[in-house]
mmCIF file of C-alpha atoms in Angstrom:
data_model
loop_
_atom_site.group_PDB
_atom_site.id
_atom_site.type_symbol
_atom_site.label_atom_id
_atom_site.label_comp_id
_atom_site.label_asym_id
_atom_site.label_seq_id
_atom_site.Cartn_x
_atom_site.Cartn_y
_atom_site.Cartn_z
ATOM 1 C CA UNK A 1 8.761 -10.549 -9.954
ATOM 2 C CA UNK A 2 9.216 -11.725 -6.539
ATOM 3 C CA UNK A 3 5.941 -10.141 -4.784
ATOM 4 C CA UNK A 4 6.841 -10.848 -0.546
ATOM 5 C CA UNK A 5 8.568 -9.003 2.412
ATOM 6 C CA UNK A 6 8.028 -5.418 3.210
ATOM 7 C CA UNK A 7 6.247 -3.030 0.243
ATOM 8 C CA UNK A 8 6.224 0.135 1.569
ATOM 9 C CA UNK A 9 2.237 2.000 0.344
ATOM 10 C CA UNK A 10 3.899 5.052 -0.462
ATOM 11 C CA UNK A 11 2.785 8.647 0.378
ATOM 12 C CA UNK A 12 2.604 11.554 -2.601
ATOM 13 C CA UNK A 13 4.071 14.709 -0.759
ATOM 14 C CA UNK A 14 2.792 17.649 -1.933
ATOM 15 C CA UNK A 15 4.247 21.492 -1.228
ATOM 16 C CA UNK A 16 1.824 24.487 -2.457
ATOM 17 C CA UNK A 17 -0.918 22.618 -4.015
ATOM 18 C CA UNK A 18 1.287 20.653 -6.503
ATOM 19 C CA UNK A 19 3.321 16.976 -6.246
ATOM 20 C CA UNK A 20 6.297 18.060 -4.335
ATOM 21 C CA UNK A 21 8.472 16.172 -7.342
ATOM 22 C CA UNK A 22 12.021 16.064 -5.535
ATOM 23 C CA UNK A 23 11.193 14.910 -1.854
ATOM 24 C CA UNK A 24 9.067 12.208 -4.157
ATOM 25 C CA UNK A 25 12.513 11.382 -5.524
ATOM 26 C CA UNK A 26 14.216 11.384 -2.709
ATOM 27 C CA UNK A 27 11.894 8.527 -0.769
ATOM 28 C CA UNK A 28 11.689 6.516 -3.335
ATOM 29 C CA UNK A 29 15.700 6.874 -3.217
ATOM 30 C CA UNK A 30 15.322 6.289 0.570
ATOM 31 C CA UNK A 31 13.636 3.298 0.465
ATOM 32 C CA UNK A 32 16.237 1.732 -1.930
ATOM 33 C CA UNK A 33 18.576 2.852 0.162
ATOM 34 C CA UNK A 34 16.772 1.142 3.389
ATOM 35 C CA UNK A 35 15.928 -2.188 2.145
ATOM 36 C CA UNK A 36 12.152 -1.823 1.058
ATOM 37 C CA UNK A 37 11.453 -4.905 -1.058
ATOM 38 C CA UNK A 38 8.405 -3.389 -2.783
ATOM 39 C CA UNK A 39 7.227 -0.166 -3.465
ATOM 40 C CA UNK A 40 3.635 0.546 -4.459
ATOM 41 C CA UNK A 41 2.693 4.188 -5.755
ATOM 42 C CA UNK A 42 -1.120 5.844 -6.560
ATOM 43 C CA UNK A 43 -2.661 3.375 -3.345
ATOM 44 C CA UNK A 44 -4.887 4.806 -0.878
ATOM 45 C CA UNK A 45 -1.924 5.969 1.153
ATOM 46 C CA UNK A 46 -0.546 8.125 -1.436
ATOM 47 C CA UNK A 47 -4.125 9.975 -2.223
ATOM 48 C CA UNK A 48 -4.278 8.593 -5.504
ATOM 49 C CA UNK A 49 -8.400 9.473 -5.175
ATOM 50 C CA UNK A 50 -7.155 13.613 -5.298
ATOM 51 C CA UNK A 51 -4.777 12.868 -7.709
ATOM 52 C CA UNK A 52 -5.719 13.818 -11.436
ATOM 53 C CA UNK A 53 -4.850 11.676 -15.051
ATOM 54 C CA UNK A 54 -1.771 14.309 -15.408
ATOM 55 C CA UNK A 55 -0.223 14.335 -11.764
ATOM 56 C CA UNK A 56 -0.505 9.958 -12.337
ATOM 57 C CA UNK A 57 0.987 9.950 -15.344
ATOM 58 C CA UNK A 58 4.061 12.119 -13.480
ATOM 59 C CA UNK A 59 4.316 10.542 -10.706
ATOM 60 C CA UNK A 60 4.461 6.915 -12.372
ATOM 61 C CA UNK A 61 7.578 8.327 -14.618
ATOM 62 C CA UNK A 62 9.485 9.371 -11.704
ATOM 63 C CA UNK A 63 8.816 5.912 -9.584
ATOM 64 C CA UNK A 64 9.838 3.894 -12.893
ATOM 65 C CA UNK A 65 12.938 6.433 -13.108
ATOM 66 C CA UNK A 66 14.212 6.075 -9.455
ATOM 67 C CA UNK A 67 12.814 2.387 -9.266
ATOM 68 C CA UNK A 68 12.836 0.030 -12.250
ATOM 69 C CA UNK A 69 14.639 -2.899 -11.775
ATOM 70 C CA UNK A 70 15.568 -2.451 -8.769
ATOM 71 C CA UNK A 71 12.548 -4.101 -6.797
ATOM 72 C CA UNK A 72 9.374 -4.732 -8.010
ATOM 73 C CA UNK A 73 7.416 -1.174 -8.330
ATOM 74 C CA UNK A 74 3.206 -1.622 -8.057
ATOM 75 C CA UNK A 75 1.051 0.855 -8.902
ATOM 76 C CA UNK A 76 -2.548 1.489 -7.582
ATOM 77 C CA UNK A 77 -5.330 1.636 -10.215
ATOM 78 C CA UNK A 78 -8.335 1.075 -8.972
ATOM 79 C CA UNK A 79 -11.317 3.192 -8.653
ATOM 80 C CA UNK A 80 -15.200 2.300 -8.753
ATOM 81 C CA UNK A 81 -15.396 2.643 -12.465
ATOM 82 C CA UNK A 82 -14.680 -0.395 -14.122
ATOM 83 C CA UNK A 83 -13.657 0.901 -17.412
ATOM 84 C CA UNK A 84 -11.913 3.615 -15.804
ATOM 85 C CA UNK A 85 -9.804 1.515 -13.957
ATOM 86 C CA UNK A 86 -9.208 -0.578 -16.997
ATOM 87 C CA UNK A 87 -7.869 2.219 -18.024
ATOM 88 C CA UNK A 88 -5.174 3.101 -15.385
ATOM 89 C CA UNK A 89 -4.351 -0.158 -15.565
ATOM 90 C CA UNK A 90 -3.487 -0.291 -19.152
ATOM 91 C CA UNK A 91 -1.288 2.703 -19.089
ATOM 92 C CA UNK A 92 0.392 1.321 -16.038
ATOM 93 C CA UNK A 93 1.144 -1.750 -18.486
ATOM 94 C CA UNK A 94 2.040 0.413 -21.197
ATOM 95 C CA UNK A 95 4.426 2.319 -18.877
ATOM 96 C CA UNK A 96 6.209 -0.702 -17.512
ATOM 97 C CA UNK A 97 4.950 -1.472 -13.999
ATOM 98 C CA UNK A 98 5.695 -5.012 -12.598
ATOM 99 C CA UNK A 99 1.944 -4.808 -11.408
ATOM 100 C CA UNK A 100 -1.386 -3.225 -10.555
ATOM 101 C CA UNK A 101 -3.102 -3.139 -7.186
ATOM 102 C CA UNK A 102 -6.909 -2.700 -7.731
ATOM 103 C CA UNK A 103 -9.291 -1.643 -5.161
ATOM 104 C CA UNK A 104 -12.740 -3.064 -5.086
ATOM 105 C CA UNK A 105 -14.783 -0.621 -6.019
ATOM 106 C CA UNK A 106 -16.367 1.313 -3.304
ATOM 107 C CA UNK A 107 -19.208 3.426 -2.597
ATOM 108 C CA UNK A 108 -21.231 1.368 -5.601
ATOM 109 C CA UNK A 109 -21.148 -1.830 -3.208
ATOM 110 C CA UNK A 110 -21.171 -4.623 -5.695
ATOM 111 C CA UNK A 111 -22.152 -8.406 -4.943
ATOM 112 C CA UNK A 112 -19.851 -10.872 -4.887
ATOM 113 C CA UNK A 113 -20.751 -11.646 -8.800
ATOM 114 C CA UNK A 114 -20.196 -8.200 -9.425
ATOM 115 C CA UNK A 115 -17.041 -8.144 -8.127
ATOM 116 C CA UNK A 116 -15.962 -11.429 -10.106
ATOM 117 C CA UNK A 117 -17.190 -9.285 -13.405
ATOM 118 C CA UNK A 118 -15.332 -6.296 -12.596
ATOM 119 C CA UNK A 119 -11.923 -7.990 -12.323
ATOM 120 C CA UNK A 120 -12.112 -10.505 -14.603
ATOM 121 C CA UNK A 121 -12.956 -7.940 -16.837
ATOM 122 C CA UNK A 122 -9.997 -5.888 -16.525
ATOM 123 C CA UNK A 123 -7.422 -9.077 -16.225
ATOM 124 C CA UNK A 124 -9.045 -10.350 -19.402
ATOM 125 C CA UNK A 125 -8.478 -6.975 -21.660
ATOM 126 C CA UNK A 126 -4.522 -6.637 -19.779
ATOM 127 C CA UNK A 127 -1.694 -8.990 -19.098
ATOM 128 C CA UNK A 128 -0.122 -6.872 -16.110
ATOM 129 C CA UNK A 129 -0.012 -8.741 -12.955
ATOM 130 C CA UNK A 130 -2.662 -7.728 -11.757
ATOM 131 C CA UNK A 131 -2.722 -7.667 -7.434
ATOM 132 C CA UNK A 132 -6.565 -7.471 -5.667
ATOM 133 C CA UNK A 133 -6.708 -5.242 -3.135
ATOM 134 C CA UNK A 134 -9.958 -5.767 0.172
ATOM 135 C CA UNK A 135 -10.098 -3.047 2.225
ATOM 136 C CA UNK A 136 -13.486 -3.641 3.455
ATOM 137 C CA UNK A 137 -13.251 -0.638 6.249
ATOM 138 C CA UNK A 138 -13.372 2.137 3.621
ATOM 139 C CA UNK A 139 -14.814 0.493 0.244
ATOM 140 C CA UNK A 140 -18.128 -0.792 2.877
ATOM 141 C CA UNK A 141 -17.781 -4.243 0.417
ATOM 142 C CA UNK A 142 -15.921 -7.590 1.915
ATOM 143 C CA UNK A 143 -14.270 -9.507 -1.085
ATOM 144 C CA UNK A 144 -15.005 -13.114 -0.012
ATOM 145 C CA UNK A 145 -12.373 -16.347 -0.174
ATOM 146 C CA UNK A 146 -14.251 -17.951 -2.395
ATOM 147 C CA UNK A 147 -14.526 -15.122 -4.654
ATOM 148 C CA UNK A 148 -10.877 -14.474 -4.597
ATOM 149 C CA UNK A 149 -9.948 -18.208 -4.901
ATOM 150 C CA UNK A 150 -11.990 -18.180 -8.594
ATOM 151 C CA UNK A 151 -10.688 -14.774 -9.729
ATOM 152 C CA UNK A 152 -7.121 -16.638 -8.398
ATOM 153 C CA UNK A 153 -7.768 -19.092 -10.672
ATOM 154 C CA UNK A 154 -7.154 -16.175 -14.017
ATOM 155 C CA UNK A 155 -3.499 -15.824 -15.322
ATOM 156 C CA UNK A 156 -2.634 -12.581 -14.343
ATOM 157 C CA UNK A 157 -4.282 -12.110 -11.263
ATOM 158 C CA UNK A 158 -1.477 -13.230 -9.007
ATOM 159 C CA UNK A 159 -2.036 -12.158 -5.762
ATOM 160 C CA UNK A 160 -4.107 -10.235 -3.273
ATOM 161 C CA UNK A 161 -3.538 -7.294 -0.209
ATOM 162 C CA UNK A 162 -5.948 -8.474 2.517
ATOM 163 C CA UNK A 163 -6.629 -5.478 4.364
ATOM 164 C CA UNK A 164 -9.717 -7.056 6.478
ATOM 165 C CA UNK A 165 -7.721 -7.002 9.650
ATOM 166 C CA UNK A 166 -9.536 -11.034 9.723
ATOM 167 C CA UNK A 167 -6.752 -13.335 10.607
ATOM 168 C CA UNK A 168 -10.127 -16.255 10.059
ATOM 169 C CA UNK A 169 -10.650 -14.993 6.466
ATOM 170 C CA UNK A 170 -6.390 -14.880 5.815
ATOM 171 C CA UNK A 171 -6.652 -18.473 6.610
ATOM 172 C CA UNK A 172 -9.294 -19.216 4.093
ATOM 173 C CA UNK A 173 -7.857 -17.798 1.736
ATOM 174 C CA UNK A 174 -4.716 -19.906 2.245
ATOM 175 C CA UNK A 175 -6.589 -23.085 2.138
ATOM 176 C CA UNK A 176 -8.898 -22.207 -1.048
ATOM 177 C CA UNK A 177 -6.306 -20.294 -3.168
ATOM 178 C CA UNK A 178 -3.287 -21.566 -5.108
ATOM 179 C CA UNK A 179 -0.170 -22.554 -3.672
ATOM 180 C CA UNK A 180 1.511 -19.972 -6.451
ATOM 181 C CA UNK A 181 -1.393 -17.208 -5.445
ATOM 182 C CA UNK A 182 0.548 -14.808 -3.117
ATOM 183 C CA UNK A 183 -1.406 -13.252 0.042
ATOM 184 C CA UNK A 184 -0.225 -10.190 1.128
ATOM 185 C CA UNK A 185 -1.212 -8.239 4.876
ATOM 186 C CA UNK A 186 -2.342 -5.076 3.948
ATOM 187 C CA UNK A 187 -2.517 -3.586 7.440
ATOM 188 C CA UNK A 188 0.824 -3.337 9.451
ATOM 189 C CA UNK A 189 -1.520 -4.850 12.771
ATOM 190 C CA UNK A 190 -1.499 -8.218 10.796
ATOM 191 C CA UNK A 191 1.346 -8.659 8.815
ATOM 192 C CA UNK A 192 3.412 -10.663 10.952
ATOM 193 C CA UNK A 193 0.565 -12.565 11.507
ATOM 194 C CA UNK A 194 -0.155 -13.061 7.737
ATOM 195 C CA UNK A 195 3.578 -14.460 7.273
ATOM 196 C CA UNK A 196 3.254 -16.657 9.986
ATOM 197 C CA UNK A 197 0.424 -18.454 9.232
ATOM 198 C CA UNK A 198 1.699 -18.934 5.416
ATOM 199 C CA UNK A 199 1.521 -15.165 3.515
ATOM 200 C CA UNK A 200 4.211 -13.482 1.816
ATOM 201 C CA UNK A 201 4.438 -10.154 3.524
ATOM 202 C CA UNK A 202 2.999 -6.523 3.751
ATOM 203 C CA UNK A 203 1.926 -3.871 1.724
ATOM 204 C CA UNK A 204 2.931 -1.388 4.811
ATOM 205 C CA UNK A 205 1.902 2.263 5.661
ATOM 206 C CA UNK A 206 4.068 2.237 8.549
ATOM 207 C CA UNK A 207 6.948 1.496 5.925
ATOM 208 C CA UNK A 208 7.118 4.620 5.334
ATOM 209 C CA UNK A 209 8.635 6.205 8.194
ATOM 210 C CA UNK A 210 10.324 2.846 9.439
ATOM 211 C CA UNK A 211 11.269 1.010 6.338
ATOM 212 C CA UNK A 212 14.403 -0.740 7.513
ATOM 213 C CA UNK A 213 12.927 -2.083 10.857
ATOM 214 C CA UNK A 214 9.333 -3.141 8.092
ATOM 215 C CA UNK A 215 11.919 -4.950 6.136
ATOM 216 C CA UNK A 216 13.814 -6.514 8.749
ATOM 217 C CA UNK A 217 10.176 -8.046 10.463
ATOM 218 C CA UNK A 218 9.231 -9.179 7.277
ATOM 219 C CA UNK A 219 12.935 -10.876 6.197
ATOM 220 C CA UNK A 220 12.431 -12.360 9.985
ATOM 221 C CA UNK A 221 8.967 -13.322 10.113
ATOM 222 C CA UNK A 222 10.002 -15.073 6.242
ATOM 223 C CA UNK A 223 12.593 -17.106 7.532
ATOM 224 C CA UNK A 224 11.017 -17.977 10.416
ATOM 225 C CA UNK A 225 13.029 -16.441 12.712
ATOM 226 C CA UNK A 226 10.210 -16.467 15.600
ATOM 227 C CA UNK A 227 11.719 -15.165 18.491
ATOM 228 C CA UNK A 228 12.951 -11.733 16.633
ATOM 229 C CA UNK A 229 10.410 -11.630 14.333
ATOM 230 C CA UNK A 230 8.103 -11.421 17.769
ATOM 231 C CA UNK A 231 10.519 -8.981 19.415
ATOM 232 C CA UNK A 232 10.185 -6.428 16.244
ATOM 233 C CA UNK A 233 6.617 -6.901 15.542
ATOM 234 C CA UNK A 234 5.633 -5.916 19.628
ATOM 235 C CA UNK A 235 8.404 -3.349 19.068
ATOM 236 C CA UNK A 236 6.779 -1.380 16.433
ATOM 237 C CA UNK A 237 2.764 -1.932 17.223
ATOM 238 C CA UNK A 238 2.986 1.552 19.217
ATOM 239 C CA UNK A 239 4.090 2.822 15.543
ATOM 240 C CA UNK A 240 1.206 1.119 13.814
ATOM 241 C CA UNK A 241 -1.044 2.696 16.186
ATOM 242 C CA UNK A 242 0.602 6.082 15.839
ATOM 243 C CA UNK A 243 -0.167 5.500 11.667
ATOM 244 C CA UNK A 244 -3.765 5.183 12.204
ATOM 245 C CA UNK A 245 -4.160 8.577 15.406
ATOM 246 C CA UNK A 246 -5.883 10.055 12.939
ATOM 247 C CA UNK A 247 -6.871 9.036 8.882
ATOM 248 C CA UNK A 248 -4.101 7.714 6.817
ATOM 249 C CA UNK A 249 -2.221 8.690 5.430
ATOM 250 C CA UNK A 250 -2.202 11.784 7.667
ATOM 251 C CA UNK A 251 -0.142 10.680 10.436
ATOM 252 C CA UNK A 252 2.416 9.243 8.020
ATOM 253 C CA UNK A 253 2.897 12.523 6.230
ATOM 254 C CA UNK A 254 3.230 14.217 9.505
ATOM 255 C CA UNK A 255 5.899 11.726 10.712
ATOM 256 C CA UNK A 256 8.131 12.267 7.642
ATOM 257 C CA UNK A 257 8.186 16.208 7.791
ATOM 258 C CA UNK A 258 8.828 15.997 11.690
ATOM 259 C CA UNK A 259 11.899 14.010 10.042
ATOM 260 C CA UNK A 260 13.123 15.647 7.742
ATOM 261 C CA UNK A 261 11.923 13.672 4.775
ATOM 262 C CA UNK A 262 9.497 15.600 3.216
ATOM 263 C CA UNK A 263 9.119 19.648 3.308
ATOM 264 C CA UNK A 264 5.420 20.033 4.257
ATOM 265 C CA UNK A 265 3.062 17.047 5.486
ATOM 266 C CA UNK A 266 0.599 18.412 3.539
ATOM 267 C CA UNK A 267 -2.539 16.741 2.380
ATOM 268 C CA UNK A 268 -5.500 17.355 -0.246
ATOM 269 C CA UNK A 269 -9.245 17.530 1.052
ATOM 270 C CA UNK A 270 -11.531 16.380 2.051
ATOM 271 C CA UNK A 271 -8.724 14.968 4.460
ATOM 272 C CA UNK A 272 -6.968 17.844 6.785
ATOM 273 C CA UNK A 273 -4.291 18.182 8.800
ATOM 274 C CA UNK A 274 -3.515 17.105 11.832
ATOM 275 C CA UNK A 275 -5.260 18.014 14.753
ATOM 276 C CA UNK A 276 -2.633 19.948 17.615
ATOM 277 C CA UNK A 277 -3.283 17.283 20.550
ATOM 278 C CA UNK A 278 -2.975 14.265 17.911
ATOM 279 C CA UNK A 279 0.278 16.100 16.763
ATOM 280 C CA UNK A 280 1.561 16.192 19.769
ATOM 281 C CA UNK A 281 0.875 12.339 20.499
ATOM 282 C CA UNK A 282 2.907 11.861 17.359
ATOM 283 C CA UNK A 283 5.571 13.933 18.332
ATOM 284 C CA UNK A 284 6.387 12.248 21.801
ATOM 285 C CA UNK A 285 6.240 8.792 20.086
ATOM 286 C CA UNK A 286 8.569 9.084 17.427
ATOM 287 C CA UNK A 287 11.068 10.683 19.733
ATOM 288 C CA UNK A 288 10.559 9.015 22.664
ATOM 289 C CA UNK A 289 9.419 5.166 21.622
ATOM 290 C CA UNK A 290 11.765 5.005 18.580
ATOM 291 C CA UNK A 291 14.227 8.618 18.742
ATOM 292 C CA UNK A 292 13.234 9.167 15.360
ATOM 293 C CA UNK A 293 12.831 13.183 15.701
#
């Protein structure tokens, strides 16, 4: 499994209540089509939190339909219960993911031990690849270098998604981790960043509206291609911004139906939709900055 470039964090479209099966089809199809070298499923940005044990088990049988063997296909299962997420994670092995992104658990706000204990113990019972995910602005915990470097140090924990927005802590985790331990950006502000300074790529909300232009940064920024890899990356910040007008994966959802790609944009509560002025901010960037709509 070759874990670097541009991994779109892809949204769950719903229409009446239920997942909206075919447009779910049809992105995944998309993305194929568009160069995405990863595709991750059940993360934050597809509102795996609303999403119940039936709906996931769905969902990951049409991603390993459309997807399997064709690029390396994550899938989030993470939540604040420890045996719980064991759980998800064991079916995702038993269905035949290349890999499991795992939240820290948030909202419980564990030390740094009991972070250690709650991965380990999860790697230990599984033999996925198993992919740590920090998001420290909406889990209110901040997994540490030092902690990652040790849990880097088990089999199957092979890399990380390093959503801190901290170039400082990216680099510490470069110098204490393996050489075969992959670091991921997980926040579209920092991936070109994260490659530059010695990471493998993205796990990308933006992605999902612009997945060939995502790819093509992170095929750049890999190469070291510096002067386009700059060019894109200043070229699609106002798009990163435009991801994050309002809580993801909001925006995102409202970019693809103002495309075409999806039938509604929407979303399960607590989140809502879009507010009219932030809609119309959307609007005039995606025609106007990048003639999407």
């Amino acid at each position: 499994m070759n874990l670097q470039g541009s991994i779109v964090a892809l949204i769950t479209p719903f229409k009446d209540g239920k997942v909206d099966e075919q447009s779910f089809r049809n992105l995944l199809k998309w993305h194929i089509q568009e160069g995405t070298h990863g595709i991750l499923v059940l993360g934050t940005t597809g509102e795996a939190a609303t999403i119940d044990k039936e709906e996931r088990k769905r969902i990951m049988e049409i991603a390993l339909e459309e997807v399997k063997g064709k690029v390396p296909l994550i899938v989030g299962t993470g939540t604040n219960n420890t045996k719980l997420a064991l759980e998800y994670t064991k079916m995702a092995e038993e269905m035949g993911f290349d890999a499991a992104l795992i939240v820290t658990p948030y909202y419980n706000k564990p030390t740094q031990n009991g972070l250690y204990e709650h991965y380990s113990y999860i790697a230990k019972n599984t033999n996925i690849p198993i992919i740590l995910y920090n998001v420290p602005g909406r889990t209110s915990v901040n997994l540490l270098p030092d902690t990652t470097a040790k849990l880097a140090q088990i089999e199957n924990i092979v890399a990380i998604k390093e959503a801190c927005g901290n170039i400082k802590q990216v680099t510490e985790l470069l110098l204490k981790c393996p050489e075969d331990f992959t670091i991921l950006s997980g926040d579209d502000f920092t991936a070109y960043a994260t490659v530059m300074l010695g990471g493998k790529g993205v796990i990308s909300v933006a992605a999902n509206v612009i997945p060939k232009e995502m790819a093509e940064l992170m095929e750049s920024s890999l190469k070291g291609d510096v002067a386009k890899a700059q060019k894109l990356n200043l070229k699609l910040y106002t798009l990163y911004k435009a991801m994050f007008i309002e809580t993801n994966p909001v925006p995102a959802k409202y970019a693809l139906w103002l495309m075409g790609k999806i039938e509604t944009p929407e979303v399960r509560p607590p989140l809502a939709g879009l507010a009219e002025n932030s809609l119309e901010q959307l609007k005039k960037i995606l025609k106007e900055n990048y003639g999407l709509i």
